[in-house]
Amino acid sequence: WERRVRVAEITFDNSMENKRPVGFLAKATKLLLFVNSRPTTSLGVSGKEPAKEWFEEWDLASGRPTRTWPLGFPVGANGPRSVVSPDDSSVITNVDGLALVRTRFTRDGTERLELRSQPGRFMDRGSFSPNGHWFAVGSPHNVVDLIDVDHWQKVAMLGSVLNMMYSTAFSPDGQRLAAGSGNDEAMLLWDLPTRERVLTLAAEGFGFRNAAFSPDGNAFGATSGRVLHLWRAPSMAEIAAAEKEGKWR
């Protein structure tokens, strides 16, 4: 960790614009930002007009913005919770737990699709499968909603027994889905083709967030408070063998 490389440094001149990174684009040569502009008066204080919000693309080599797209919807009190698709073609945003909005970038602007649910349905920002065909998002209703991105519809609910779902992550091969929950169901693992839960892991703590797999898919983890929990993810063959011996629940 002693070797550090500074790839780019971007300075924002407008102090009245709140910029937050969403994700990298174009093989990490560009950065997508969410921008919130607070209206001001001649005295420099915030006005009564609603804030303006948009996506902004920045070129990392020049440190300058290259394109902008209007957001077209309010992000809500919790701020933006957006994820860039693996092919950089779109962004899915959790709008204050009320809806998921898919913003597809085109040369002429943007196309938006909305998937609404009951208030507070969508817990975290969600995650894409590696091929971009699936999107998973946790819910306070003890389930993970699995969404077909191409048809933009919910196709499955993967459930927990005890706790809310705080985060999700797909394995690098796209065959498994992990979700962070809490306590006796700290981490849950599903076989995506069959939608069957294959593993339940207990750990001390609640609200397991930031779930992620290692690049080789052999380990995954999540954070609970200030603690990082890591597990080795067994192969499906190992799980099947262990189930026969009664080692897995």
Tab-separated table of N, CA and C in Angstrom, residues 19-151:
chain	number	residue	atom	x	y	z
A	19	LYS	N	-20.997	17.803	-6.318
A	19	LYS	CA	-20.693	16.747	-7.279
A	19	LYS	C	-20.307	15.471	-6.533
A	20	ARG	N	-20.923	14.357	-6.935
A	20	ARG	CA	-20.613	13.073	-6.322
A	20	ARG	C	-20.310	12.043	-7.409
A	21	PRO	N	-19.256	11.259	-7.241
A	21	PRO	CA	-18.932	10.253	-8.255
A	21	PRO	C	-19.951	9.120	-8.273
A	22	VAL	N	-20.302	8.681	-9.482
A	22	VAL	CA	-21.205	7.540	-9.674
A	22	VAL	C	-20.422	6.312	-10.088
A	23	GLY	N	-19.501	6.478	-11.044
A	23	GLY	CA	-18.699	5.351	-11.506
A	23	GLY	C	-17.853	5.737	-12.697
A	24	PHE	N	-16.939	4.836	-13.082
A	24	PHE	CA	-16.069	5.077	-14.229
A	24	PHE	C	-16.750	4.639	-15.517
A	25	LEU	N	-16.347	5.273	-16.617
A	25	LEU	CA	-16.841	4.948	-17.945
A	25	LEU	C	-15.652	4.743	-18.884
A	26	ALA	N	-15.934	4.115	-20.034
A	26	ALA	CA	-14.941	3.986	-21.112
A	26	ALA	C	-13.603	3.457	-20.596
A	27	LYS	N	-13.649	2.296	-19.941
A	27	LYS	CA	-12.445	1.631	-19.425
A	27	LYS	C	-11.644	2.554	-18.511
A	28	ALA	N	-12.364	3.227	-17.630
A	28	ALA	CA	-11.775	4.079	-16.588
A	28	ALA	C	-11.050	5.305	-17.145
A	29	THR	N	-11.386	5.721	-18.370
A	29	THR	CA	-10.813	6.963	-18.903
A	29	THR	C	-11.722	8.157	-18.637
A	30	LYS	N	-12.963	7.871	-18.222
A	30	LYS	CA	-13.907	8.940	-17.914
A	30	LYS	C	-14.609	8.642	-16.601
A	31	LEU	N	-15.129	9.694	-15.987
A	31	LEU	CA	-15.805	9.569	-14.701
A	31	LEU	C	-17.194	10.169	-14.804
A	32	LEU	N	-18.196	9.421	-14.336
A	32	LEU	CA	-19.570	9.918	-14.329
A	32	LEU	C	-19.878	10.484	-12.950
A	33	LEU	N	-20.396	11.708	-12.933
A	33	LEU	CA	-20.723	12.390	-11.690
A	33	LEU	C	-22.201	12.707	-11.627
A	34	PHE	N	-22.737	12.709	-10.404
A	34	PHE	CA	-24.055	13.276	-10.149
A	34	PHE	C	-23.831	14.699	-9.648
A	35	VAL	N	-24.570	15.654	-10.219
A	35	VAL	CA	-24.382	17.059	-9.862
A	35	VAL	C	-25.695	17.632	-9.351
A	36	ASN	N	-25.618	18.316	-8.232
A	36	ASN	CA	-26.767	19.016	-7.648
A	36	ASN	C	-26.389	20.483	-7.519
A	37	SER	N	-27.165	21.356	-8.171
A	37	SER	CA	-26.886	22.787	-8.149
A	37	SER	C	-27.911	23.495	-7.288
A	38	ARG	N	-27.446	24.192	-6.267
A	38	ARG	CA	-28.340	24.927	-5.377
A	38	ARG	C	-28.600	26.325	-5.932
A	39	PRO	N	-29.843	26.712	-6.147
A	39	PRO	CA	-30.133	28.061	-6.639
A	39	PRO	C	-29.672	29.114	-5.640
A	40	THR	N	-29.178	30.238	-6.160
A	40	THR	CA	-28.711	31.312	-5.295
A	40	THR	C	-29.344	32.637	-5.670
A	41	THR	N	-29.311	33.569	-4.743
A	41	THR	CA	-29.778	34.933	-4.975
A	41	THR	C	-28.578	35.840	-5.176
A	42	SER	N	-28.820	37.122	-5.380
A	42	SER	CA	-27.729	38.073	-5.563
A	42	SER	C	-26.853	38.180	-4.322
A	43	LEU	N	-27.369	37.765	-3.169
A	43	LEU	CA	-26.600	37.808	-1.925
A	43	LEU	C	-25.788	36.538	-1.713
A	44	GLY	N	-25.943	35.594	-2.623
A	44	GLY	CA	-25.157	34.384	-2.531
A	44	GLY	C	-25.747	33.306	-1.653
A	45	VAL	N	-26.990	33.462	-1.202
A	45	VAL	CA	-27.620	32.456	-0.375
A	45	VAL	C	-28.585	31.640	-1.205
A	46	SER	N	-28.936	30.448	-0.724
A	46	SER	CA	-29.822	29.562	-1.469
A	46	SER	C	-31.189	30.191	-1.658
A	47	GLY	N	-31.721	30.093	-2.868
A	47	GLY	CA	-33.042	30.624	-3.153
A	47	GLY	C	-34.128	29.610	-2.870
A	48	LYS	N	-35.343	29.958	-3.253
A	48	LYS	CA	-36.491	29.103	-2.989
A	48	LYS	C	-36.767	28.133	-4.129
A	49	GLU	N	-36.126	28.329	-5.266
A	49	GLU	CA	-36.349	27.441	-6.392
A	49	GLU	C	-35.758	26.064	-6.090
A	50	PRO	N	-36.370	25.002	-6.635
A	50	PRO	CA	-35.822	23.662	-6.397
A	50	PRO	C	-34.446	23.495	-7.032
A	51	ALA	N	-33.635	22.643	-6.437
A	51	ALA	CA	-32.295	22.393	-6.956
A	51	ALA	C	-32.366	21.686	-8.301
A	52	LYS	N	-31.377	21.951	-9.147
A	52	LYS	CA	-31.280	21.289	-10.441
A	52	LYS	C	-30.280	20.145	-10.315
A	53	GLU	N	-30.586	19.019	-10.971
A	53	GLU	CA	-29.763	17.823	-10.838
A	53	GLU	C	-29.505	17.211	-12.205
A	54	TRP	N	-28.288	16.724	-12.432
A	54	TRP	CA	-27.970	16.125	-13.711
A	54	TRP	C	-26.755	15.199	-13.573
A	55	PHE	N	-26.547	14.363	-14.627
A	55	PHE	CA	-25.341	13.558	-14.736
A	55	PHE	C	-24.318	14.329	-15.571
A	56	GLU	N	-23.051	14.168	-15.224
A	56	GLU	CA	-21.984	14.881	-15.914
A	56	GLU	C	-20.834	13.921	-16.167
A	57	GLU	N	-20.347	13.891	-17.391
A	57	GLU	CA	-19.226	13.028	-17.762
A	57	GLU	C	-17.946	13.865	-17.826
A	58	TRP	N	-16.891	13.379	-17.161
A	58	TRP	CA	-15.613	14.084	-17.140
A	58	TRP	C	-14.528	13.217	-17.756
A	59	ASP	N	-13.687	13.832	-18.590
A	59	ASP	CA	-12.532	13.160	-19.155
A	59	ASP	C	-11.376	13.261	-18.162
A	60	LEU	N	-10.833	12.126	-17.733
A	60	LEU	CA	-9.802	12.132	-16.709
A	60	LEU	C	-8.465	12.672	-17.215
A	61	ALA	N	-8.200	12.534	-18.508
A	61	ALA	CA	-6.925	13.021	-19.041
A	61	ALA	C	-6.850	14.543	-19.012
A	62	SER	N	-7.950	15.198	-19.408
A	62	SER	CA	-7.959	16.661	-19.449
A	62	SER	C	-8.489	17.287	-18.170
A	63	GLY	N	-9.231	16.474	-17.371
A	63	GLY	CA	-9.836	17.019	-16.163
A	63	GLY	C	-10.964	17.988	-16.437
A	64	ARG	N	-11.633	17.789	-17.590
A	64	ARG	CA	-12.711	18.703	-17.973
A	64	ARG	C	-13.977	17.903	-18.289
A	65	PRO	N	-15.174	18.520	-18.115
A	65	PRO	CA	-16.426	17.839	-18.474
A	65	PRO	C	-16.580	17.731	-19.981
A	66	THR	N	-17.168	16.622	-20.428
A	66	THR	CA	-17.352	16.393	-21.862
A	66	THR	C	-18.817	16.331	-22.272
A	67	ARG	N	-19.674	15.788	-21.411
A	67	ARG	CA	-21.110	15.713	-21.742
A	67	ARG	C	-21.933	15.832	-20.466
A	68	THR	N	-23.178	16.261	-20.624
A	68	THR	CA	-24.123	16.313	-19.504
A	68	THR	C	-25.466	15.755	-19.946
A	69	TRP	N	-26.192	15.163	-18.989
A	69	TRP	CA	-27.544	14.661	-19.234
A	69	TRP	C	-28.444	15.105	-18.082
A	70	PRO	N	-29.598	15.712	-18.357
A	70	PRO	CA	-30.509	16.063	-17.259
A	70	PRO	C	-31.023	14.819	-16.575
A	71	LEU	N	-31.168	14.892	-15.266
A	71	LEU	CA	-31.589	13.717	-14.502
A	71	LEU	C	-33.044	13.359	-14.802
A	72	GLY	N	-33.919	14.354	-14.762
A	72	GLY	CA	-35.317	14.123	-15.110
A	72	GLY	C	-36.173	13.596	-13.987
A	73	PHE	N	-35.593	13.448	-12.789
A	73	PHE	CA	-36.357	12.971	-11.645
A	73	PHE	C	-35.616	13.395	-10.382
A	74	PRO	N	-36.331	13.603	-9.267
A	74	PRO	CA	-35.661	13.959	-8.012
A	74	PRO	C	-35.060	12.729	-7.366
A	75	VAL	N	-33.865	12.855	-6.795
A	75	VAL	CA	-33.220	11.696	-6.183
A	75	VAL	C	-33.708	11.453	-4.767
A	76	GLY	N	-34.382	12.418	-4.152
A	76	GLY	CA	-34.933	12.229	-2.821
A	76	GLY	C	-33.975	12.648	-1.724
A	77	ALA	N	-34.445	12.506	-0.494
A	77	ALA	CA	-33.717	13.012	0.667
A	77	ALA	C	-32.409	12.276	0.910
A	78	ASN	N	-32.305	11.006	0.489
A	78	ASN	CA	-31.107	10.224	0.755
A	78	ASN	C	-29.985	10.456	-0.252
A	79	GLY	N	-30.239	11.306	-1.252
A	79	GLY	CA	-29.215	11.570	-2.247
A	79	GLY	C	-29.139	10.471	-3.291
A	80	PRO	N	-28.213	10.587	-4.245
A	80	PRO	CA	-28.139	9.636	-5.350
A	80	PRO	C	-27.553	8.298	-4.929
A	81	ARG	N	-28.188	7.227	-5.363
A	81	ARG	CA	-27.645	5.879	-5.181
A	81	ARG	C	-27.721	5.210	-6.546
A	82	SER	N	-26.653	5.373	-7.316
A	82	SER	CA	-26.650	4.960	-8.719
A	82	SER	C	-25.552	3.959	-8.995
A	83	VAL	N	-25.789	3.101	-10.009
A	83	VAL	CA	-24.828	2.090	-10.436
A	83	VAL	C	-24.719	2.127	-11.954
A	84	VAL	N	-23.488	2.145	-12.471
A	84	VAL	CA	-23.250	2.134	-13.911
A	84	VAL	C	-23.270	0.698	-14.407
A	85	SER	N	-23.922	0.470	-15.550
A	85	SER	CA	-23.977	-0.873	-16.125
A	85	SER	C	-22.597	-1.302	-16.616
A	86	PRO	N	-22.333	-2.619	-16.718
A	86	PRO	CA	-21.009	-3.096	-17.137
A	86	PRO	C	-20.580	-2.583	-18.515
A	87	ASP	N	-21.532	-2.320	-19.419
A	87	ASP	CA	-21.164	-1.834	-20.751
A	87	ASP	C	-21.206	-0.311	-20.861
A	88	ASP	N	-21.377	0.384	-19.725
A	88	ASP	CA	-21.369	1.853	-19.668
A	88	ASP	C	-22.550	2.501	-20.387
A	89	SER	N	-23.544	1.717	-20.801
A	89	SER	CA	-24.626	2.286	-21.605
A	89	SER	C	-25.731	2.919	-20.780
A	90	SER	N	-25.798	2.596	-19.486
A	90	SER	CA	-26.908	3.098	-18.689
A	90	SER	C	-26.526	3.153	-17.218
A	91	VAL	N	-27.371	3.836	-16.451
A	91	VAL	CA	-27.219	3.948	-15.008
A	91	VAL	C	-28.560	3.635	-14.363
A	92	ILE	N	-28.567	2.822	-13.318
A	92	ILE	CA	-29.785	2.574	-12.556
A	92	ILE	C	-29.662	3.308	-11.229
A	93	THR	N	-30.690	4.104	-10.907
A	93	THR	CA	-30.682	4.925	-9.708
A	93	THR	C	-31.830	4.531	-8.791
A	94	ASN	N	-31.510	4.330	-7.529
A	94	ASN	CA	-32.524	4.111	-6.499
A	94	ASN	C	-33.025	5.479	-6.065
A	95	VAL	N	-34.291	5.772	-6.361
A	95	VAL	CA	-34.858	7.088	-6.067
A	95	VAL	C	-35.553	7.042	-4.716
A	96	ASP	N	-34.790	7.288	-3.667
A	96	ASP	CA	-35.320	7.407	-2.310
A	96	ASP	C	-36.142	6.198	-1.880
A	97	GLY	N	-35.806	5.003	-2.389
A	97	GLY	CA	-36.512	3.792	-2.013
A	97	GLY	C	-37.866	3.609	-2.657
A	98	LEU	N	-38.289	4.567	-3.499
A	98	LEU	CA	-39.622	4.519	-4.093
A	98	LEU	C	-39.634	3.887	-5.474
A	99	ALA	N	-38.543	4.023	-6.192
A	99	ALA	CA	-38.509	3.549	-7.573
A	99	ALA	C	-37.074	3.325	-8.010
A	100	LEU	N	-36.908	2.470	-8.999
A	100	LEU	CA	-35.647	2.330	-9.705
A	100	LEU	C	-35.816	2.974	-11.075
A	101	VAL	N	-34.899	3.843	-11.434
A	101	VAL	CA	-34.956	4.516	-12.726
A	101	VAL	C	-33.724	4.133	-13.531
A	102	ARG	N	-33.949	3.584	-14.716
A	102	ARG	CA	-32.856	3.232	-15.615
A	102	ARG	C	-32.688	4.359	-16.630
A	103	THR	N	-31.539	4.991	-16.600
A	103	THR	CA	-31.220	6.070	-17.532
A	103	THR	C	-30.254	5.524	-18.572
A	104	ARG	N	-30.698	5.457	-19.826
A	104	ARG	CA	-29.853	4.943	-20.907
A	104	ARG	C	-29.298	6.125	-21.692
A	105	PHE	N	-27.977	6.160	-21.852
A	105	PHE	CA	-27.329	7.263	-22.548
A	105	PHE	C	-27.337	7.021	-24.052
A	106	THR	N	-27.746	8.034	-24.795
A	106	THR	CA	-27.750	7.980	-26.254
A	106	THR	C	-27.045	9.222	-26.796
A	107	ARG	N	-26.772	9.239	-28.087
A	107	ARG	CA	-26.138	10.409	-28.697
A	107	ARG	C	-27.043	11.631	-28.636
A	108	ASP	N	-28.348	11.393	-28.652
A	108	ASP	CA	-29.308	12.503	-28.657
A	108	ASP	C	-29.762	12.906	-27.255
A	109	GLY	N	-29.266	12.225	-26.241
A	109	GLY	CA	-29.679	12.562	-24.880
A	109	GLY	C	-29.794	11.314	-24.030
A	110	THR	N	-30.943	11.137	-23.400
A	110	THR	CA	-31.157	9.979	-22.536
A	110	THR	C	-32.548	9.411	-22.736
A	111	GLU	N	-32.687	8.120	-22.409
A	111	GLU	CA	-33.987	7.455	-22.351
A	111	GLU	C	-34.160	6.928	-20.936
A	112	ARG	N	-35.353	7.132	-20.364
A	112	ARG	CA	-35.573	6.731	-18.971
A	112	ARG	C	-36.709	5.727	-18.863
A	113	LEU	N	-36.481	4.706	-18.052
A	113	LEU	CA	-37.488	3.720	-17.714
A	113	LEU	C	-37.604	3.672	-16.199
A	114	GLU	N	-38.835	3.566	-15.700
A	114	GLU	CA	-39.052	3.608	-14.257
A	114	GLU	C	-39.725	2.332	-13.782
A	115	LEU	N	-39.265	1.822	-12.655
A	115	LEU	CA	-39.864	0.649	-12.025
A	115	LEU	C	-40.252	1.038	-10.612
A	116	ARG	N	-41.544	1.209	-10.380
A	116	ARG	CA	-42.021	1.693	-9.084
A	116	ARG	C	-42.408	0.537	-8.167
A	117	SER	N	-42.416	0.838	-6.871
A	117	SER	CA	-42.821	-0.134	-5.866
A	117	SER	C	-43.384	0.612	-4.681
A	118	GLN	N	-43.774	-0.131	-3.641
A	118	GLN	CA	-44.290	0.531	-2.460
A	118	GLN	C	-43.172	1.312	-1.775
A	119	PRO	N	-43.516	2.370	-1.024
A	119	PRO	CA	-42.488	3.204	-0.385
A	119	PRO	C	-41.515	2.383	0.453
A	120	GLY	N	-40.224	2.711	0.292
A	120	GLY	CA	-39.195	2.053	1.074
A	120	GLY	C	-38.841	0.654	0.613
A	121	ARG	N	-39.299	0.264	-0.574
A	121	ARG	CA	-39.062	-1.094	-1.046
A	121	ARG	C	-37.579	-1.356	-1.317
A	122	PHE	N	-36.915	-0.393	-1.926
A	122	PHE	CA	-35.542	-0.608	-2.359
A	122	PHE	C	-34.576	-0.041	-1.319
A	123	MET	N	-33.726	-0.924	-0.762
A	123	MET	CA	-32.901	-0.565	0.386
A	123	MET	C	-31.575	0.064	-0.016
A	124	ASP	N	-30.834	-0.604	-0.903
A	124	ASP	CA	-29.498	-0.147	-1.260
A	124	ASP	C	-29.468	0.316	-2.701
A	125	ARG	N	-28.293	0.633	-3.198
A	125	ARG	CA	-28.210	1.097	-4.577
A	125	ARG	C	-28.297	-0.046	-5.578
A	126	GLY	N	-28.015	-1.291	-5.131
A	126	GLY	CA	-28.146	-2.449	-5.994
A	126	GLY	C	-26.865	-2.782	-6.731
A	127	SER	N	-26.913	-3.847	-7.555
A	127	SER	CA	-25.728	-4.285	-8.297
A	127	SER	C	-26.140	-4.965	-9.592
A	128	PHE	N	-25.294	-4.836	-10.619
A	128	PHE	CA	-25.468	-5.499	-11.906
A	128	PHE	C	-24.755	-6.845	-11.903
A	129	SER	N	-25.300	-7.798	-12.654
A	129	SER	CA	-24.547	-9.013	-12.946
A	129	SER	C	-23.441	-8.659	-13.936
A	130	PRO	N	-22.390	-9.465	-14.036
A	130	PRO	CA	-21.277	-9.127	-14.930
A	130	PRO	C	-21.672	-8.919	-16.384
A	131	ASN	N	-22.688	-9.654	-16.862
A	131	ASN	CA	-23.121	-9.475	-18.254
A	131	ASN	C	-24.157	-8.369	-18.415
A	132	GLY	N	-24.585	-7.750	-17.304
A	132	GLY	CA	-25.529	-6.642	-17.380
A	132	GLY	C	-26.975	-7.038	-17.580
A	133	HIS	N	-27.270	-8.346	-17.632
A	133	HIS	CA	-28.648	-8.793	-17.878
A	133	HIS	C	-29.513	-8.745	-16.618
A	134	TRP	N	-28.879	-8.838	-15.443
A	134	TRP	CA	-29.621	-8.883	-14.188
A	134	TRP	C	-29.222	-7.722	-13.285
A	135	PHE	N	-30.188	-7.301	-12.480
A	135	PHE	CA	-29.930	-6.274	-11.470
A	135	PHE	C	-30.598	-6.730	-10.187
A	136	ALA	N	-29.851	-6.678	-9.084
A	136	ALA	CA	-30.381	-7.115	-7.791
A	136	ALA	C	-30.323	-5.949	-6.809
A	137	VAL	N	-31.386	-5.815	-6.005
A	137	VAL	CA	-31.424	-4.734	-5.022
A	137	VAL	C	-32.070	-5.248	-3.748
A	138	GLY	N	-31.474	-4.908	-2.601
A	138	GLY	CA	-31.988	-5.349	-1.320
A	138	GLY	C	-33.211	-4.570	-0.887
A	139	SER	N	-33.963	-5.155	0.054
A	139	SER	CA	-35.219	-4.557	0.499
A	139	SER	C	-35.361	-4.700	2.009
A	140	PRO	N	-36.008	-3.709	2.662
A	140	PRO	CA	-36.299	-3.856	4.092
A	140	PRO	C	-37.390	-4.877	4.365
A	141	HIS	N	-38.002	-5.430	3.307
A	141	HIS	CA	-39.049	-6.428	3.458
A	141	HIS	C	-38.475	-7.846	3.401
A	142	ASN	N	-37.206	-7.980	3.776
A	142	ASN	CA	-36.544	-9.278	3.921
A	142	ASN	C	-36.379	-10.043	2.613
A	143	VAL	N	-36.281	-9.343	1.500
A	143	VAL	CA	-36.080	-10.010	0.218
A	143	VAL	C	-35.074	-9.228	-0.623
A	144	VAL	N	-34.509	-9.927	-1.622
A	144	VAL	CA	-33.748	-9.293	-2.694
A	144	VAL	C	-34.607	-9.359	-3.946
A	145	ASP	N	-34.831	-8.220	-4.573
A	145	ASP	CA	-35.567	-8.185	-5.835
A	145	ASP	C	-34.598	-8.405	-6.985
A	146	LEU	N	-34.874	-9.408	-7.819
A	146	LEU	CA	-34.068	-9.697	-8.996
A	146	LEU	C	-34.798	-9.167	-10.219
A	147	ILE	N	-34.129	-8.329	-10.990
A	147	ILE	CA	-34.771	-7.621	-12.097
A	147	ILE	C	-34.099	-7.990	-13.416
A	148	ASP	N	-34.929	-8.307	-14.412
A	148	ASP	CA	-34.471	-8.526	-15.785
A	148	ASP	C	-34.271	-7.152	-16.409
A	149	VAL	N	-33.013	-6.762	-16.645
A	149	VAL	CA	-32.723	-5.409	-17.123
A	149	VAL	C	-33.229	-5.206	-18.541
A	150	ASP	N	-33.062	-6.199	-19.420
A	150	ASP	CA	-33.459	-6.049	-20.822
A	150	ASP	C	-34.958	-5.806	-20.958
A	151	HIS	N	-35.770	-6.505	-20.182
A	151	HIS	CA	-37.221	-6.341	-20.230
A	151	HIS	C	-37.737	-5.396	-19.145
